[in-house]
Amino acid sequence: MGAVYLLTLRQLSGRWRILIMTVLAAMPVIFAVLTLRSKDAPSVMEFEVAVLSAMLAGSIAPLVVLAIAAAAFANEVEDRTIANLTLSPIPRWHIVVPKLLAAITLAGPFIVVSALLTAHVSFLGDATATIAVTVSALAGVALYASAFVWLGLVTTQAIGIGLLYIVLWEGFFAGFVSGARLLSIRHYAIALMHGMDERRFALAEHLSLGAAIVTSIVVFAGFLLLSVRRLRRMDIP
Amino acid sequence: MSGTPAPVIRVDGVSRWFGSVVAVSDVTFDVAPGITGLLGPNGAGKTTLLRMMTGQAATSSGTLTVFGQPVRDNPPLYRRLGVMSEHETVYGFMTGRDFVRMMGRLRGVPALEDAVDRAIDLVDLADAQHRPMDTYSRGMRQRMRLAATLVHDPDILILDEPLNGADPRQRVHFQHLLRQLAADGRTIVLSSHILEEVEQLAETVLLIVNGKLAASGGFRAIRAALNQRPYHVRVMCDSPRKLAAAIVSLGSVDAVNIDPDGAIVVLSRNVLDLQIELPRLAQSAGISLRRVEPLDDSLESVFGYLVEG
């Protein structure tokens, strides 16, 4: 699996991609520093809704992961180098898992560091809140990565479809229709954050911590299995 | 040893369609050790057939086995396959050696570095092995891809248009290498749309036209079968009636008609004979030929091969 992992890391770590991810990941931190220094600093609730939920969990994390995870297979399918892997005498999950891990390895640090710094600055070093934000950000990266790796295997339009999912489904429908949140990775991540620090982030409409953990595991494993299944059944170009 | 060697690859009634397009239609053949050429024009279905033979594409109907096992979704079997696709894309950021090493690692090659040395030496690229592959010429990339295909010493080699981009010297080297590998008992299937490539290498030929197996067997038999295949040819000249009368005298011509626009349509069973005799007849009768073209689309490419040959 190491060969596929290292190959994917190298494929995904282009200079421009890293630069864009760095800029995106820095935005919440900069925003937190600037707003907290202003006279009209937002309340915790306002900050959580505007920056942590909307900006970090709702936009930056999924966009960064989409750009990386969707390319994990899509680039190989497009370049038609994927047969180098699929013609190897190894189980298909030995291809999918390292690709997924490479996507998480690459996207994770950007989002996790961004979440850690943003929370640390915003909550004045409150360890519980910082851990809640950071862990939920990492969980969000893993969940989005699992979903978008699968998407990159299923369609050549993964970026477009992924954007529609992030903007329309999670950003729009899930904001109005509570049932839509059951199919929203963003809301699983936010529910984890709320569950880990109810004192600070208590919002009744979200999943409980237990339900969020179970749902997250099911979604992560589900997309992983779907990717393995897809790789076994698809026609390799 | 006696009789025909057991088939290594068995293709039995295999079809593949994409929506309403039939890429491969009810193809049946066996492949034994040695070099087998898959010959056909571009778009004939060769690549689709090869992808099914390597398990990379599903069949719509029929069965396909390698060493008696289904090849689709059977990774352990891939250890015995060496496949070089027609796509020339490589991991440009990798050195040639790193690429061959990675392929060897993925295929579980023991004594990896020795195997990598051996494979790179086989394709005569030791001098360039430490350069990134995006600095390679097209021919070098093909050779390094071949090294990666050979690194695990597979029993079967399936090569799709392997000589694309090779210069004459590389072609000779490649042909020598393939003959050597076949002599060692390997089964090699190589596809090409160029008759001469297959003629120089393959003991057995499978001719694919429009997704169907048009002919199979020894190369001479295939060539004879192609030559005797009836086809229509349209001939434009400055004296159609005179030339038509001369063409009728050819033994291989079944019918000659003159269209209202003055073109002669010849139905022949021997393209080589017509190819040789037509200019001779025209010259001896003092007639200028303006245009000679096949009319039957499905045979156009076959005609092209034979003219080239």
JSON list of N, CA, C and O in Angstrom, two decimals, chain A residues 2-4 6-7 10-11 76 79-92 232-237, chain B residues 16 18 51 54 56-58 72-73 75-76 78-79 81 83 85 87 89-91 93-94 99 102-103 105-108:
[
{"chain": "A", "resi": 2, "resn": "GLY", "atom": "N", "xyz": [2.09, 1.12, 0.51]},
{"chain": "A", "resi": 2, "resn": "GLY", "atom": "CA", "xyz": [2.97, 2.29, 0.61]},
{"chain": "A", "resi": 2, "resn": "GLY", "atom": "C", "xyz": [3.25, 2.92, -0.74]},
{"chain": "A", "resi": 2, "resn": "GLY", "atom": "O", "xyz": [3.33, 4.15, -0.84]},
{"chain": "A", "resi": 3, "resn": "ALA", "atom": "N", "xyz": [3.38, 2.08, -1.77]},
{"chain": "A", "resi": 3, "resn": "ALA", "atom": "CA", "xyz": [3.70, 2.60, -3.09]},
{"chain": "A", "resi": 3, "resn": "ALA", "atom": "C", "xyz": [2.57, 3.49, -3.61]},
{"chain": "A", "resi": 3, "resn": "ALA", "atom": "O", "xyz": [2.81, 4.57, -4.16]},
{"chain": "A", "resi": 4, "resn": "VAL", "atom": "N", "xyz": [1.33, 3.05, -3.42]},
{"chain": "A", "resi": 4, "resn": "VAL", "atom": "CA", "xyz": [0.18, 3.82, -3.89]},
{"chain": "A", "resi": 4, "resn": "VAL", "atom": "C", "xyz": [0.04, 5.11, -3.08]},
{"chain": "A", "resi": 4, "resn": "VAL", "atom": "O", "xyz": [-0.26, 6.18, -3.61]},
{"chain": "A", "resi": 6, "resn": "LEU", "atom": "N", "xyz": [2.46, 6.82, -1.48]},
{"chain": "A", "resi": 6, "resn": "LEU", "atom": "CA", "xyz": [3.50, 7.79, -1.85]},
{"chain": "A", "resi": 6, "resn": "LEU", "atom": "C", "xyz": [3.25, 8.37, -3.24]},
{"chain": "A", "resi": 6, "resn": "LEU", "atom": "O", "xyz": [3.44, 9.56, -3.47]},
{"chain": "A", "resi": 7, "resn": "LEU", "atom": "N", "xyz": [2.80, 7.52, -4.15]},
{"chain": "A", "resi": 7, "resn": "LEU", "atom": "CA", "xyz": [2.49, 7.99, -5.49]},
{"chain": "A", "resi": 7, "resn": "LEU", "atom": "C", "xyz": [1.40, 9.06, -5.44]},
{"chain": "A", "resi": 7, "resn": "LEU", "atom": "O", "xyz": [1.51, 10.12, -6.06]},
{"chain": "A", "resi": 10, "resn": "ARG", "atom": "N", "xyz": [2.52, 12.38, -4.00]},
{"chain": "A", "resi": 10, "resn": "ARG", "atom": "CA", "xyz": [3.30, 13.14, -4.98]},
{"chain": "A", "resi": 10, "resn": "ARG", "atom": "C", "xyz": [2.40, 13.74, -6.07]},
{"chain": "A", "resi": 10, "resn": "ARG", "atom": "O", "xyz": [2.60, 14.89, -6.48]},
{"chain": "A", "resi": 11, "resn": "GLN", "atom": "N", "xyz": [1.41, 12.96, -6.49]},
{"chain": "A", "resi": 11, "resn": "GLN", "atom": "CA", "xyz": [0.51, 13.45, -7.54]},
{"chain": "A", "resi": 11, "resn": "GLN", "atom": "C", "xyz": [-0.31, 14.65, -7.08]},
{"chain": "A", "resi": 11, "resn": "GLN", "atom": "O", "xyz": [-0.62, 15.54, -7.87]},
{"chain": "A", "resi": 76, "resn": "GLU", "atom": "N", "xyz": [-5.88, 10.08, -12.32]},
{"chain": "A", "resi": 76, "resn": "GLU", "atom": "CA", "xyz": [-5.37, 8.84, -12.92]},
{"chain": "A", "resi": 76, "resn": "GLU", "atom": "C", "xyz": [-6.31, 8.32, -13.99]},
{"chain": "A", "resi": 76, "resn": "GLU", "atom": "O", "xyz": [-5.87, 7.76, -14.99]},
{"chain": "A", "resi": 79, "resn": "ASP", "atom": "N", "xyz": [-5.76, 10.72, -16.96]},
{"chain": "A", "resi": 79, "resn": "ASP", "atom": "CA", "xyz": [-4.46, 10.47, -17.62]},
{"chain": "A", "resi": 79, "resn": "ASP", "atom": "C", "xyz": [-4.33, 9.04, -18.12]},
{"chain": "A", "resi": 79, "resn": "ASP", "atom": "O", "xyz": [-3.38, 8.69, -18.79]},
{"chain": "A", "resi": 80, "resn": "ARG", "atom": "N", "xyz": [-5.26, 8.21, -17.72]},
{"chain": "A", "resi": 80, "resn": "ARG", "atom": "CA", "xyz": [-5.27, 6.79, -18.11]},
{"chain": "A", "resi": 80, "resn": "ARG", "atom": "C", "xyz": [-4.05, 6.05, -17.57]},
{"chain": "A", "resi": 80, "resn": "ARG", "atom": "O", "xyz": [-3.53, 5.14, -18.21]},
{"chain": "A", "resi": 81, "resn": "THR", "atom": "N", "xyz": [-3.57, 6.49, -16.40]},
{"chain": "A", "resi": 81, "resn": "THR", "atom": "CA", "xyz": [-2.50, 5.77, -15.73]},
{"chain": "A", "resi": 81, "resn": "THR", "atom": "C", "xyz": [-3.05, 4.82, -14.68]},
{"chain": "A", "resi": 81, "resn": "THR", "atom": "O", "xyz": [-2.30, 4.07, -14.08]},
{"chain": "A", "resi": 82, "resn": "ILE", "atom": "N", "xyz": [-4.34, 4.84, -14.49]},
{"chain": "A", "resi": 82, "resn": "ILE", "atom": "CA", "xyz": [-4.93, 4.04, -13.41]},
{"chain": "A", "resi": 82, "resn": "ILE", "atom": "C", "xyz": [-4.73, 2.55, -13.63]},
{"chain": "A", "resi": 82, "resn": "ILE", "atom": "O", "xyz": [-4.66, 1.77, -12.67]},
{"chain": "A", "resi": 83, "resn": "ALA", "atom": "N", "xyz": [-4.58, 2.15, -14.90]},
{"chain": "A", "resi": 83, "resn": "ALA", "atom": "CA", "xyz": [-4.36, 0.72, -15.17]},
{"chain": "A", "resi": 83, "resn": "ALA", "atom": "C", "xyz": [-3.07, 0.23, -14.55]},
{"chain": "A", "resi": 83, "resn": "ALA", "atom": "O", "xyz": [-2.93, -0.96, -14.23]},
{"chain": "A", "resi": 84, "resn": "ASN", "atom": "N", "xyz": [-2.10, 1.14, -14.34]},
{"chain": "A", "resi": 84, "resn": "ASN", "atom": "CA", "xyz": [-0.87, 0.73, -13.65]},
{"chain": "A", "resi": 84, "resn": "ASN", "atom": "C", "xyz": [-1.19, 0.17, -12.27]},
{"chain": "A", "resi": 84, "resn": "ASN", "atom": "O", "xyz": [-0.50, -0.72, -11.77]},
{"chain": "A", "resi": 85, "resn": "LEU", "atom": "N", "xyz": [-2.22, 0.69, -11.65]},
{"chain": "A", "resi": 85, "resn": "LEU", "atom": "CA", "xyz": [-2.61, 0.23, -10.32]},
{"chain": "A", "resi": 85, "resn": "LEU", "atom": "C", "xyz": [-3.58, -0.94, -10.39]},
{"chain": "A", "resi": 85, "resn": "LEU", "atom": "O", "xyz": [-3.43, -1.93, -9.68]},
{"chain": "A", "resi": 86, "resn": "THR", "atom": "N", "xyz": [-4.58, -0.82, -11.26]},
{"chain": "A", "resi": 86, "resn": "THR", "atom": "CA", "xyz": [-5.63, -1.85, -11.28]},
{"chain": "A", "resi": 86, "resn": "THR", "atom": "C", "xyz": [-5.13, -3.17, -11.87]},
{"chain": "A", "resi": 86, "resn": "THR", "atom": "O", "xyz": [-5.77, -4.20, -11.68]},
{"chain": "A", "resi": 87, "resn": "LEU", "atom": "N", "xyz": [-4.03, -3.13, -12.60]},
{"chain": "A", "resi": 87, "resn": "LEU", "atom": "CA", "xyz": [-3.47, -4.38, -13.13]},
{"chain": "A", "resi": 87, "resn": "LEU", "atom": "C", "xyz": [-2.49, -5.02, -12.14]},
{"chain": "A", "resi": 87, "resn": "LEU", "atom": "O", "xyz": [-1.82, -5.99, -12.47]},
{"chain": "A", "resi": 88, "resn": "SER", "atom": "N", "xyz": [-2.41, -4.46, -10.96]},
{"chain": "A", "resi": 88, "resn": "SER", "atom": "CA", "xyz": [-1.54, -5.04, -9.93]},
{"chain": "A", "resi": 88, "resn": "SER", "atom": "C", "xyz": [-2.28, -6.15, -9.20]},
{"chain": "A", "resi": 88, "resn": "SER", "atom": "O", "xyz": [-3.49, -6.06, -8.99]},
{"chain": "A", "resi": 89, "resn": "PRO", "atom": "N", "xyz": [-1.55, -7.18, -8.82]},
{"chain": "A", "resi": 89, "resn": "PRO", "atom": "CA", "xyz": [-2.21, -8.32, -8.15]},
{"chain": "A", "resi": 89, "resn": "PRO", "atom": "C", "xyz": [-2.48, -8.05, -6.67]},
{"chain": "A", "resi": 89, "resn": "PRO", "atom": "O", "xyz": [-2.02, -8.79, -5.79]},
{"chain": "A", "resi": 90, "resn": "ILE", "atom": "N", "xyz": [-3.16, -6.98, -6.40]},
{"chain": "A", "resi": 90, "resn": "ILE", "atom": "CA", "xyz": [-3.46, -6.62, -5.02]},
{"chain": "A", "resi": 90, "resn": "ILE", "atom": "C", "xyz": [-4.96, -6.37, -4.90]},
{"chain": "A", "resi": 90, "resn": "ILE", "atom": "O", "xyz": [-5.60, -5.96, -5.87]},
{"chain": "A", "resi": 91, "resn": "PRO", "atom": "N", "xyz": [-5.53, -6.61, -3.71]},
{"chain": "A", "resi": 91, "resn": "PRO", "atom": "CA", "xyz": [-6.97, -6.34, -3.54]},
{"chain": "A", "resi": 91, "resn": "PRO", "atom": "C", "xyz": [-7.26, -4.87, -3.80]},
{"chain": "A", "resi": 91, "resn": "PRO", "atom": "O", "xyz": [-6.40, -4.01, -3.58]},
{"chain": "A", "resi": 92, "resn": "ARG", "atom": "N", "xyz": [-8.45, -4.61, -4.28]},
{"chain": "A", "resi": 92, "resn": "ARG", "atom": "CA", "xyz": [-8.79, -3.24, -4.66]},
{"chain": "A", "resi": 92, "resn": "ARG", "atom": "C", "xyz": [-8.73, -2.28, -3.46]},
{"chain": "A", "resi": 92, "resn": "ARG", "atom": "O", "xyz": [-8.43, -1.11, -3.62]},
{"chain": "A", "resi": 232, "resn": "ARG", "atom": "N", "xyz": [-13.74, -2.19, -8.41]},
{"chain": "A", "resi": 232, "resn": "ARG", "atom": "CA", "xyz": [-13.83, -3.58, -8.86]},
{"chain": "A", "resi": 232, "resn": "ARG", "atom": "C", "xyz": [-14.68, -3.72, -10.11]},
{"chain": "A", "resi": 232, "resn": "ARG", "atom": "O", "xyz": [-14.44, -4.57, -10.94]},
{"chain": "A", "resi": 233, "resn": "ARG", "atom": "N", "xyz": [-15.69, -2.88, -10.23]},
{"chain": "A", "resi": 233, "resn": "ARG", "atom": "CA", "xyz": [-16.68, -3.06, -11.29]},
{"chain": "A", "resi": 233, "resn": "ARG", "atom": "C", "xyz": [-16.51, -2.14, -12.49]},
{"chain": "A", "resi": 233, "resn": "ARG", "atom": "O", "xyz": [-17.07, -2.41, -13.54]},
{"chain": "A", "resi": 234, "resn": "MET", "atom": "N", "xyz": [-15.79, -1.08, -12.32]},
{"chain": "A", "resi": 234, "resn": "MET", "atom": "CA", "xyz": [-15.73, -0.10, -13.41]},
{"chain": "A", "resi": 234, "resn": "MET", "atom": "C", "xyz": [-14.85, -0.60, -14.56]},
{"chain": "A", "resi": 234, "resn": "MET", "atom": "O", "xyz": [-13.96, -1.43, -14.36]},
{"chain": "A", "resi": 235, "resn": "ASP", "atom": "N", "xyz": [-15.11, -0.07, -15.72]},
{"chain": "A", "resi": 235, "resn": "ASP", "atom": "CA", "xyz": [-14.23, -0.31, -16.86]},
{"chain": "A", "resi": 235, "resn": "ASP", "atom": "C", "xyz": [-13.05, 0.65, -16.74]},
{"chain": "A", "resi": 235, "resn": "ASP", "atom": "O", "xyz": [-13.24, 1.86, -16.61]},
{"chain": "A", "resi": 236, "resn": "ILE", "atom": "N", "xyz": [-11.87, 0.10, -16.79]},
{"chain": "A", "resi": 236, "resn": "ILE", "atom": "CA", "xyz": [-10.67, 0.93, -16.64]},
{"chain": "A", "resi": 236, "resn": "ILE", "atom": "C", "xyz": [-10.28, 1.48, -18.01]},
{"chain": "A", "resi": 236, "resn": "ILE", "atom": "O", "xyz": [-10.12, 0.71, -18.97]},
{"chain": "A", "resi": 237, "resn": "PRO", "atom": "N", "xyz": [-10.15, 2.79, -18.13]},
{"chain": "A", "resi": 237, "resn": "PRO", "atom": "CA", "xyz": [-9.82, 3.34, -19.45]},
{"chain": "A", "resi": 237, "resn": "PRO", "atom": "C", "xyz": [-8.38, 3.03, -19.86]},
{"chain": "A", "resi": 237, "resn": "PRO", "atom": "O", "xyz": [-7.54, 2.79, -19.03]},
{"chain": "B", "resi": 16, "resn": "ARG", "atom": "N", "xyz": [-19.10, -6.92, -26.76]},
{"chain": "B", "resi": 16, "resn": "ARG", "atom": "CA", "xyz": [-19.13, -5.76, -25.89]},
{"chain": "B", "resi": 16, "resn": "ARG", "atom": "C", "xyz": [-19.79, -4.61, -26.65]},
{"chain": "B", "resi": 16, "resn": "ARG", "atom": "O", "xyz": [-19.40, -4.30, -27.77]},
{"chain": "B", "resi": 18, "resn": "PHE", "atom": "N", "xyz": [-21.49, -0.57, -26.22]},
{"chain": "B", "resi": 18, "resn": "PHE", "atom": "CA", "xyz": [-21.62, 0.66, -25.44]},
{"chain": "B", "resi": 18, "resn": "PHE", "atom": "C", "xyz": [-22.88, 1.36, -25.93]},
{"chain": "B", "resi": 18, "resn": "PHE", "atom": "O", "xyz": [-22.87, 1.95, -27.01]},
{"chain": "B", "resi": 51, "resn": "ARG", "atom": "N", "xyz": [-8.65, -4.93, -23.64]},
{"chain": "B", "resi": 51, "resn": "ARG", "atom": "CA", "xyz": [-9.04, -4.52, -22.28]},
{"chain": "B", "resi": 51, "resn": "ARG", "atom": "C", "xyz": [-9.87, -5.62, -21.62]},
{"chain": "B", "resi": 51, "resn": "ARG", "atom": "O", "xyz": [-9.74, -5.86, -20.41]},
{"chain": "B", "resi": 54, "resn": "THR", "atom": "N", "xyz": [-7.61, -8.44, -20.47]},
{"chain": "B", "resi": 54, "resn": "THR", "atom": "CA", "xyz": [-6.82, -8.16, -19.27]},
{"chain": "B", "resi": 54, "resn": "THR", "atom": "C", "xyz": [-7.70, -7.88, -18.05]},
{"chain": "B", "resi": 54, "resn": "THR", "atom": "O", "xyz": [-7.18, -7.50, -17.00]},
{"chain": "B", "resi": 56, "resn": "GLN", "atom": "N", "xyz": [-9.76, -5.48, -17.62]},
{"chain": "B", "resi": 56, "resn": "GLN", "atom": "CA", "xyz": [-9.97, -4.06, -17.35]},
{"chain": "B", "resi": 56, "resn": "GLN", "atom": "C", "xyz": [-11.33, -3.57, -17.84]},
{"chain": "B", "resi": 56, "resn": "GLN", "atom": "O", "xyz": [-11.75, -2.47, -17.49]},
{"chain": "B", "resi": 57, "resn": "ALA", "atom": "N", "xyz": [-11.97, -4.36, -18.66]},
{"chain": "B", "resi": 57, "resn": "ALA", "atom": "CA", "xyz": [-13.32, -4.02, -19.10]},
{"chain": "B", "resi": 57, "resn": "ALA", "atom": "C", "xyz": [-14.17, -5.28, -19.03]},
{"chain": "B", "resi": 57, "resn": "ALA", "atom": "O", "xyz": [-13.67, -6.40, -19.23]},
{"chain": "B", "resi": 58, "resn": "ALA", "atom": "N", "xyz": [-15.45, -5.09, -18.74]},
{"chain": "B", "resi": 58, "resn": "ALA", "atom": "CA", "xyz": [-16.35, -6.23, -18.64]},
{"chain": "B", "resi": 58, "resn": "ALA", "atom": "C", "xyz": [-16.85, -6.62, -20.03]},
{"chain": "B", "resi": 58, "resn": "ALA", "atom": "O", "xyz": [-16.89, -5.79, -20.94]},
{"chain": "B", "resi": 72, "resn": "ARG", "atom": "N", "xyz": [-11.64, -11.19, -15.23]},
{"chain": "B", "resi": 72, "resn": "ARG", "atom": "CA", "xyz": [-12.26, -9.98, -14.67]},
{"chain": "B", "resi": 72, "resn": "ARG", "atom": "C", "xyz": [-12.30, -10.07, -13.14]},
{"chain": "B", "resi": 72, "resn": "ARG", "atom": "O", "xyz": [-12.70, -11.11, -12.60]},
{"chain": "B", "resi": 73, "resn": "ASP", "atom": "N", "xyz": [-11.90, -9.00, -12.47]},
{"chain": "B", "resi": 73, "resn": "ASP", "atom": "CA", "xyz": [-11.91, -8.92, -11.01]},
{"chain": "B", "resi": 73, "resn": "ASP", "atom": "C", "xyz": [-11.20, -10.12, -10.38]},
{"chain": "B", "resi": 73, "resn": "ASP", "atom": "O", "xyz": [-11.71, -10.75, -9.47]},
{"chain": "B", "resi": 75, "resn": "PRO", "atom": "N", "xyz": [-7.56, -10.19, -9.22]},
{"chain": "B", "resi": 75, "resn": "PRO", "atom": "CA", "xyz": [-6.21, -9.62, -9.05]},
{"chain": "B", "resi": 75, "resn": "PRO", "atom": "C", "xyz": [-5.08, -10.65, -8.93]},
{"chain": "B", "resi": 75, "resn": "PRO", "atom": "O", "xyz": [-4.01, -10.41, -9.50]},
{"chain": "B", "resi": 76, "resn": "PRO", "atom": "N", "xyz": [-5.26, -11.77, -8.23]},
{"chain": "B", "resi": 76, "resn": "PRO", "atom": "CA", "xyz": [-4.12, -12.70, -8.14]},
{"chain": "B", "resi": 76, "resn": "PRO", "atom": "C", "xyz": [-3.61, -13.14, -9.52]},
{"chain": "B", "resi": 76, "resn": "PRO", "atom": "O", "xyz": [-2.41, -13.37, -9.71]},
{"chain": "B", "resi": 78, "resn": "TYR", "atom": "N", "xyz": [-3.40, -11.34, -12.09]},
{"chain": "B", "resi": 78, "resn": "TYR", "atom": "CA", "xyz": [-2.67, -10.25, -12.77]},
{"chain": "B", "resi": 78, "resn": "TYR", "atom": "C", "xyz": [-1.16, -10.36, -12.56]},
{"chain": "B", "resi": 78, "resn": "TYR", "atom": "O", "xyz": [-0.39, -9.72, -13.26]},
{"chain": "B", "resi": 79, "resn": "ARG", "atom": "N", "xyz": [-0.76, -11.16, -11.57]},
{"chain": "B", "resi": 79, "resn": "ARG", "atom": "CA", "xyz": [0.68, -11.37, -11.35]},
{"chain": "B", "resi": 79, "resn": "ARG", "atom": "C", "xyz": [1.31, -12.03, -12.59]},
{"chain": "B", "resi": 79, "resn": "ARG", "atom": "O", "xyz": [2.49, -11.88, -12.85]},
{"chain": "B", "resi": 81, "resn": "LEU", "atom": "N", "xyz": [0.25, -11.51, -15.68]},
{"chain": "B", "resi": 81, "resn": "LEU", "atom": "CA", "xyz": [0.02, -10.68, -16.87]},
{"chain": "B", "resi": 81, "resn": "LEU", "atom": "C", "xyz": [0.97, -9.49, -16.90]},
{"chain": "B", "resi": 81, "resn": "LEU", "atom": "O", "xyz": [1.20, -8.86, -15.88]},
{"chain": "B", "resi": 83, "resn": "VAL", "atom": "N", "xyz": [0.95, -6.03, -19.04]},
{"chain": "B", "resi": 83, "resn": "VAL", "atom": "CA", "xyz": [0.07, -5.32, -19.98]},
{"chain": "B", "resi": 83, "resn": "VAL", "atom": "C", "xyz": [0.65, -3.94, -20.27]},
{"chain": "B", "resi": 83, "resn": "VAL", "atom": "O", "xyz": [0.99, -3.19, -19.35]},
{"chain": "B", "resi": 85, "resn": "SER", "atom": "N", "xyz": [-0.63, -0.71, -22.27]},
{"chain": "B", "resi": 85, "resn": "SER", "atom": "CA", "xyz": [-1.77, -0.16, -23.00]},
{"chain": "B", "resi": 85, "resn": "SER", "atom": "C", "xyz": [-1.30, 0.79, -24.09]},
{"chain": "B", "resi": 85, "resn": "SER", "atom": "O", "xyz": [-0.12, 1.15, -24.15]},
{"chain": "B", "resi": 87, "resn": "HIS", "atom": "N", "xyz": [-2.11, 3.83, -24.30]},
{"chain": "B", "resi": 87, "resn": "HIS", "atom": "CA", "xyz": [-1.97, 5.19, -23.79]},
{"chain": "B", "resi": 87, "resn": "HIS", "atom": "C", "xyz": [-0.54, 5.41, -23.32]},
{"chain": "B", "resi": 87, "resn": "HIS", "atom": "O", "xyz": [-0.01, 4.64, -22.54]},
{"chain": "B", "resi": 89, "resn": "THR", "atom": "N", "xyz": [0.66, 7.97, -21.58]},
{"chain": "B", "resi": 89, "resn": "THR", "atom": "CA", "xyz": [0.85, 8.85, -20.44]},
{"chain": "B", "resi": 89, "resn": "THR", "atom": "C", "xyz": [1.66, 8.13, -19.36]},
{"chain": "B", "resi": 89, "resn": "THR", "atom": "O", "xyz": [1.42, 6.96, -19.06]},
{"chain": "B", "resi": 90, "resn": "VAL", "atom": "N", "xyz": [2.61, 8.85, -18.81]},
{"chain": "B", "resi": 90, "resn": "VAL", "atom": "CA", "xyz": [3.42, 8.28, -17.72]},
{"chain": "B", "resi": 90, "resn": "VAL", "atom": "C", "xyz": [3.39, 9.26, -16.54]},
{"chain": "B", "resi": 90, "resn": "VAL", "atom": "O", "xyz": [2.90, 10.38, -16.68]},
{"chain": "B", "resi": 91, "resn": "TYR", "atom": "N", "xyz": [3.91, 8.82, -15.41]},
{"chain": "B", "resi": 91, "resn": "TYR", "atom": "CA", "xyz": [4.06, 9.73, -14.28]},
{"chain": "B", "resi": 91, "resn": "TYR", "atom": "C", "xyz": [5.32, 10.56, -14.57]},
{"chain": "B", "resi": 91, "resn": "TYR", "atom": "O", "xyz": [6.43, 10.14, -14.24]},
{"chain": "B", "resi": 93, "resn": "PHE", "atom": "N", "xyz": [6.74, 13.06, -13.36]},
{"chain": "B", "resi": 93, "resn": "PHE", "atom": "CA", "xyz": [7.61, 13.52, -12.28]},
{"chain": "B", "resi": 93, "resn": "PHE", "atom": "C", "xyz": [8.54, 12.42, -11.78]},
{"chain": "B", "resi": 93, "resn": "PHE", "atom": "O", "xyz": [9.48, 12.68, -11.05]},
{"chain": "B", "resi": 94, "resn": "MET", "atom": "N", "xyz": [8.25, 11.17, -12.17]},
{"chain": "B", "resi": 94, "resn": "MET", "atom": "CA", "xyz": [9.07, 10.05, -11.69]},
{"chain": "B", "resi": 94, "resn": "MET", "atom": "C", "xyz": [10.25, 9.81, -12.63]},
{"chain": "B", "resi": 94, "resn": "MET", "atom": "O", "xyz": [10.12, 9.99, -13.84]},
{"chain": "B", "resi": 99, "resn": "PHE", "atom": "N", "xyz": [9.75, 4.53, -11.61]},
{"chain": "B", "resi": 99, "resn": "PHE", "atom": "CA", "xyz": [8.52, 4.00, -12.17]},
{"chain": "B", "resi": 99, "resn": "PHE", "atom": "C", "xyz": [8.57, 2.47, -12.25]},
{"chain": "B", "resi": 99, "resn": "PHE", "atom": "O", "xyz": [7.65, 1.77, -11.81]},
{"chain": "B", "resi": 102, "resn": "MET", "atom": "N", "xyz": [8.41, 1.05, -8.79]},
{"chain": "B", "resi": 102, "resn": "MET", "atom": "CA", "xyz": [7.06, 1.09, -8.21]},
{"chain": "B", "resi": 102, "resn": "MET", "atom": "C", "xyz": [6.18, -0.03, -8.79]},
{"chain": "B", "resi": 102, "resn": "MET", "atom": "O", "xyz": [5.45, -0.71, -8.06]},
{"chain": "B", "resi": 103, "resn": "MET", "atom": "N", "xyz": [6.30, -0.23, -10.10]},
{"chain": "B", "resi": 103, "resn": "MET", "atom": "CA", "xyz": [5.49, -1.27, -10.72]},
{"chain": "B", "resi": 103, "resn": "MET", "atom": "C", "xyz": [5.90, -2.65, -10.20]},
{"chain": "B", "resi": 103, "resn": "MET", "atom": "O", "xyz": [5.06, -3.52, -9.98]},
{"chain": "B", "resi": 105, "resn": "ARG", "atom": "N", "xyz": [7.18, -3.23, -7.24]},
{"chain": "B", "resi": 105, "resn": "ARG", "atom": "CA", "xyz": [6.72, -3.32, -5.85]},
{"chain": "B", "resi": 105, "resn": "ARG", "atom": "C", "xyz": [5.23, -3.67, -5.82]},
{"chain": "B", "resi": 105, "resn": "ARG", "atom": "O", "xyz": [4.81, -4.51, -5.02]},
{"chain": "B", "resi": 106, "resn": "LEU", "atom": "N", "xyz": [4.45, -3.02, -6.68]},
{"chain": "B", "resi": 106, "resn": "LEU", "atom": "CA", "xyz": [3.01, -3.30, -6.73]},
{"chain": "B", "resi": 106, "resn": "LEU", "atom": "C", "xyz": [2.73, -4.74, -7.13]},
{"chain": "B", "resi": 106, "resn": "LEU", "atom": "O", "xyz": [1.71, -5.30, -6.78]},
{"chain": "B", "resi": 107, "resn": "ARG", "atom": "N", "xyz": [3.64, -5.33, -7.88]},
{"chain": "B", "resi": 107, "resn": "ARG", "atom": "CA", "xyz": [3.44, -6.69, -8.34]},
{"chain": "B", "resi": 107, "resn": "ARG", "atom": "C", "xyz": [4.16, -7.72, -7.46]},
{"chain": "B", "resi": 107, "resn": "ARG", "atom": "O", "xyz": [4.26, -8.89, -7.82]},
{"chain": "B", "resi": 108, "resn": "GLY", "atom": "N", "xyz": [4.69, -7.24, -6.35]},
{"chain": "B", "resi": 108, "resn": "GLY", "atom": "CA", "xyz": [5.27, -8.14, -5.36]},
{"chain": "B", "resi": 108, "resn": "GLY", "atom": "C", "xyz": [6.53, -8.84, -5.84]},
{"chain": "B", "resi": 108, "resn": "GLY", "atom": "O", "xyz": [6.75, -10.02, -5.52]}
]
